[in-house]
């Protein structure tokens, strides 16, 4: 049984197909990279998996059970937590309060959420900005904070949309190390990135999309060696 | 909520209670019925400003109908007493409940509207309600106004009823805002999509904010109705809502003390400017523009910055 699976997901925006029959599965404890050229549908897929968009066709299975009428709130409570490509933090609340809010929303008691928030702040090296309003954090610090919010309560699966984009190498390493540690402890993660070295280093398996379809899925090295994948990356849109 | 934000909220509560203590002491020096009346009406606005601040300042929903819900609460208790001789102990809570239920319904209807769309819809609602009440002469006595039983004519008693109720409201808001509800409302204000993706039931909490905010407006309305023993559709004039918004912005939006401070300041100033007529709202509107432009946290934010400035 898979932790998360999608079957024949399709989505069009005004007649333009963004996703055209996407099928894949992620096992428990897997750390999977999702790659593909700009506009290939990665974010759209994440939006559907997390209940932010309703697919035109196809279904999503969590723990092998189909999820119908999924909303972001339901997704979060079923253990699907995500990070957005365009960072979303609660700008006029302190960084710590952002984390506490994320914890409380998933049922942590106040005290437990506070303790957990302090641990995460330390682990993510955000101590010195923890009491600042999140809106005053740098772009990279905000990404780190949003990242932390996904792990206040260990999710069934974390969907990370380009967590490393425009992030300083040091912070990138903090995040990568965090993911590695959680993965070693059994955390399931799907991570979108254009940063091939990181994907190769981090993810044993990968899914490559292009123009709304899955081109290849499996071991990362094999996916990257796939000639269609190479063509997609070199040739741009049409494949 | 973390220590520093809890501390900030507590400071705001303490500041507002200190202000109310000063207000409570005023009758020692001022016995003039007219000025006590002015302060009572200021406190009527404290409820409206406090309720609107909860909705707009903390939950980010800019309704343009606070005065309307005061009018609805006032007519709720007034009509029950007028047509069915319902005693005040029952008609007062009924008036508040009526305002809250209508507020909850409106909240559900405007659930998906944001920014200017929300403002315009609540504004139309406000105008429709005022016109309906003004034109239902047989039921409401229309623009003539409805007389409501005065529970007492002792101004001092009313004065302390208002003071005590404001203190209760502040304590209740403090308890609400330092609980998880406060975090959820602020999260929705800052990023509704983000809040939902963290598992916060945004529809529920937005409706809750609408309901509580309109209940506070209803509370203002019922107290005012029995204090003044006359209610009229003028309570629901958009001008009144304009005053409430000025109060919140000038005092300091999204703080517990700002709206209290702002309500006294703006209402007293509007009394002082009464002779000058129409210029009041122009003056306040200019102030709001200046504040929105230069210090978004209003006078309370300014005061806090001065207090927190490290000693040289
Ligand atoms: N809300 C929307 N309305 C219209 N078109 C959309 C919408 N969202 C996505 N699209 C289109 O769907 C396609 C896939 O977009 P998507 O954001 O999923 O790509 P992506 O793989 O995440 O790209 P990137 O690597 O640049 O983030 C694009 O052509 C995009 O223009
Ligand atoms: Mg994307």
JSON list of C-alpha atoms in Angstrom, two decimals, chain B residues 37 39-52 65-78 91-100 148 151 158 161-163 165-166 169 211-232 235-236 240-241 244 247 263:
[
{"chain": "B", "resi": 37, "resn": "UNK", "atom": "CA", "xyz": [-23.76, 61.86, 28.79]},
{"chain": "B", "resi": 39, "resn": "UNK", "atom": "CA", "xyz": [-18.73, 60.06, 28.04]},
{"chain": "B", "resi": 40, "resn": "UNK", "atom": "CA", "xyz": [-21.52, 57.47, 28.06]},
{"chain": "B", "resi": 41, "resn": "UNK", "atom": "CA", "xyz": [-21.96, 57.88, 24.32]},
{"chain": "B", "resi": 42, "resn": "UNK", "atom": "CA", "xyz": [-18.17, 57.59, 23.97]},
{"chain": "B", "resi": 43, "resn": "UNK", "atom": "CA", "xyz": [-18.42, 54.23, 25.70]},
{"chain": "B", "resi": 44, "resn": "UNK", "atom": "CA", "xyz": [-21.21, 53.25, 23.32]},
{"chain": "B", "resi": 45, "resn": "UNK", "atom": "CA", "xyz": [-18.60, 53.79, 20.62]},
{"chain": "B", "resi": 46, "resn": "UNK", "atom": "CA", "xyz": [-16.00, 51.83, 22.60]},
{"chain": "B", "resi": 47, "resn": "UNK", "atom": "CA", "xyz": [-18.14, 48.70, 22.13]},
{"chain": "B", "resi": 48, "resn": "UNK", "atom": "CA", "xyz": [-18.57, 49.39, 18.44]},
{"chain": "B", "resi": 49, "resn": "UNK", "atom": "CA", "xyz": [-14.87, 50.11, 17.95]},
{"chain": "B", "resi": 50, "resn": "UNK", "atom": "CA", "xyz": [-13.85, 47.08, 20.02]},
{"chain": "B", "resi": 51, "resn": "UNK", "atom": "CA", "xyz": [-16.12, 44.82, 18.00]},
{"chain": "B", "resi": 52, "resn": "UNK", "atom": "CA", "xyz": [-15.06, 46.24, 14.65]},
{"chain": "B", "resi": 65, "resn": "UNK", "atom": "CA", "xyz": [-21.83, 47.71, 8.99]},
{"chain": "B", "resi": 66, "resn": "UNK", "atom": "CA", "xyz": [-20.91, 48.05, 12.68]},
{"chain": "B", "resi": 67, "resn": "UNK", "atom": "CA", "xyz": [-23.39, 50.88, 13.31]},
{"chain": "B", "resi": 68, "resn": "UNK", "atom": "CA", "xyz": [-26.09, 48.84, 11.57]},
{"chain": "B", "resi": 69, "resn": "UNK", "atom": "CA", "xyz": [-25.78, 46.06, 14.12]},
{"chain": "B", "resi": 70, "resn": "UNK", "atom": "CA", "xyz": [-26.02, 48.55, 16.97]},
{"chain": "B", "resi": 71, "resn": "UNK", "atom": "CA", "xyz": [-29.23, 49.76, 15.35]},
{"chain": "B", "resi": 72, "resn": "UNK", "atom": "CA", "xyz": [-30.49, 46.18, 15.01]},
{"chain": "B", "resi": 73, "resn": "UNK", "atom": "CA", "xyz": [-29.72, 45.43, 18.66]},
{"chain": "B", "resi": 74, "resn": "UNK", "atom": "CA", "xyz": [-31.42, 48.65, 19.75]},
{"chain": "B", "resi": 75, "resn": "UNK", "atom": "CA", "xyz": [-34.53, 47.90, 17.69]},
{"chain": "B", "resi": 76, "resn": "UNK", "atom": "CA", "xyz": [-34.46, 44.29, 18.90]},
{"chain": "B", "resi": 77, "resn": "UNK", "atom": "CA", "xyz": [-34.90, 45.26, 22.52]},
{"chain": "B", "resi": 78, "resn": "UNK", "atom": "CA", "xyz": [-37.05, 48.29, 21.66]},
{"chain": "B", "resi": 91, "resn": "UNK", "atom": "CA", "xyz": [-35.42, 41.94, 25.72]},
{"chain": "B", "resi": 92, "resn": "UNK", "atom": "CA", "xyz": [-31.81, 43.06, 26.27]},
{"chain": "B", "resi": 93, "resn": "UNK", "atom": "CA", "xyz": [-30.24, 39.63, 25.71]},
{"chain": "B", "resi": 94, "resn": "UNK", "atom": "CA", "xyz": [-32.75, 39.04, 22.90]},
{"chain": "B", "resi": 95, "resn": "UNK", "atom": "CA", "xyz": [-31.61, 42.22, 21.18]},
{"chain": "B", "resi": 96, "resn": "UNK", "atom": "CA", "xyz": [-27.97, 41.19, 21.42]},
{"chain": "B", "resi": 97, "resn": "UNK", "atom": "CA", "xyz": [-28.84, 37.71, 20.18]},
{"chain": "B", "resi": 98, "resn": "UNK", "atom": "CA", "xyz": [-30.80, 39.12, 17.25]},
{"chain": "B", "resi": 99, "resn": "UNK", "atom": "CA", "xyz": [-27.84, 41.26, 16.19]},
{"chain": "B", "resi": 100, "resn": "UNK", "atom": "CA", "xyz": [-25.47, 38.30, 16.56]},
{"chain": "B", "resi": 148, "resn": "UNK", "atom": "CA", "xyz": [-37.85, 52.44, 24.77]},
{"chain": "B", "resi": 151, "resn": "UNK", "atom": "CA", "xyz": [-34.68, 51.58, 33.23]},
{"chain": "B", "resi": 158, "resn": "UNK", "atom": "CA", "xyz": [-25.84, 54.38, 33.60]},
{"chain": "B", "resi": 161, "resn": "UNK", "atom": "CA", "xyz": [-23.08, 50.29, 33.94]},
{"chain": "B", "resi": 162, "resn": "UNK", "atom": "CA", "xyz": [-21.24, 51.37, 30.79]},
{"chain": "B", "resi": 163, "resn": "UNK", "atom": "CA", "xyz": [-17.83, 51.47, 32.54]},
{"chain": "B", "resi": 165, "resn": "UNK", "atom": "CA", "xyz": [-19.49, 46.54, 30.71]},
{"chain": "B", "resi": 166, "resn": "UNK", "atom": "CA", "xyz": [-16.51, 48.02, 28.84]},
{"chain": "B", "resi": 169, "resn": "UNK", "atom": "CA", "xyz": [-15.61, 43.39, 27.15]},
{"chain": "B", "resi": 211, "resn": "UNK", "atom": "CA", "xyz": [-20.83, 36.83, 15.12]},
{"chain": "B", "resi": 212, "resn": "UNK", "atom": "CA", "xyz": [-18.81, 38.12, 18.06]},
{"chain": "B", "resi": 213, "resn": "UNK", "atom": "CA", "xyz": [-18.20, 41.46, 16.44]},
{"chain": "B", "resi": 214, "resn": "UNK", "atom": "CA", "xyz": [-21.88, 42.00, 15.69]},
{"chain": "B", "resi": 215, "resn": "UNK", "atom": "CA", "xyz": [-22.83, 40.77, 19.17]},
{"chain": "B", "resi": 216, "resn": "UNK", "atom": "CA", "xyz": [-20.66, 43.55, 20.61]},
{"chain": "B", "resi": 217, "resn": "UNK", "atom": "CA", "xyz": [-22.32, 46.05, 18.31]},
{"chain": "B", "resi": 218, "resn": "UNK", "atom": "CA", "xyz": [-25.70, 44.68, 19.43]},
{"chain": "B", "resi": 219, "resn": "UNK", "atom": "CA", "xyz": [-24.61, 45.11, 23.06]},
{"chain": "B", "resi": 220, "resn": "UNK", "atom": "CA", "xyz": [-23.76, 48.73, 22.34]},
{"chain": "B", "resi": 221, "resn": "UNK", "atom": "CA", "xyz": [-27.18, 49.17, 20.73]},
{"chain": "B", "resi": 222, "resn": "UNK", "atom": "CA", "xyz": [-29.28, 47.70, 23.54]},
{"chain": "B", "resi": 223, "resn": "UNK", "atom": "CA", "xyz": [-27.46, 49.66, 26.22]},
{"chain": "B", "resi": 224, "resn": "UNK", "atom": "CA", "xyz": [-27.81, 52.85, 24.23]},
{"chain": "B", "resi": 225, "resn": "UNK", "atom": "CA", "xyz": [-31.51, 52.20, 23.58]},
{"chain": "B", "resi": 226, "resn": "UNK", "atom": "CA", "xyz": [-32.37, 51.94, 27.25]},
{"chain": "B", "resi": 227, "resn": "UNK", "atom": "CA", "xyz": [-30.03, 54.75, 28.22]},
{"chain": "B", "resi": 228, "resn": "UNK", "atom": "CA", "xyz": [-31.43, 57.25, 25.75]},
{"chain": "B", "resi": 229, "resn": "UNK", "atom": "CA", "xyz": [-34.95, 55.73, 25.78]},
{"chain": "B", "resi": 230, "resn": "UNK", "atom": "CA", "xyz": [-35.26, 56.53, 22.10]},
{"chain": "B", "resi": 231, "resn": "UNK", "atom": "CA", "xyz": [-33.94, 54.67, 19.09]},
{"chain": "B", "resi": 232, "resn": "UNK", "atom": "CA", "xyz": [-34.10, 55.85, 15.51]},
{"chain": "B", "resi": 235, "resn": "UNK", "atom": "CA", "xyz": [-28.16, 54.96, 14.71]},
{"chain": "B", "resi": 236, "resn": "UNK", "atom": "CA", "xyz": [-27.40, 53.04, 11.54]},
{"chain": "B", "resi": 240, "resn": "UNK", "atom": "CA", "xyz": [-21.68, 56.48, 12.40]},
{"chain": "B", "resi": 241, "resn": "UNK", "atom": "CA", "xyz": [-19.76, 53.58, 10.90]},
{"chain": "B", "resi": 244, "resn": "UNK", "atom": "CA", "xyz": [-16.14, 53.91, 14.34]},
{"chain": "B", "resi": 247, "resn": "UNK", "atom": "CA", "xyz": [-11.73, 55.68, 16.08]},
{"chain": "B", "resi": 263, "resn": "UNK", "atom": "CA", "xyz": [-13.36, 56.12, 20.76]}
]
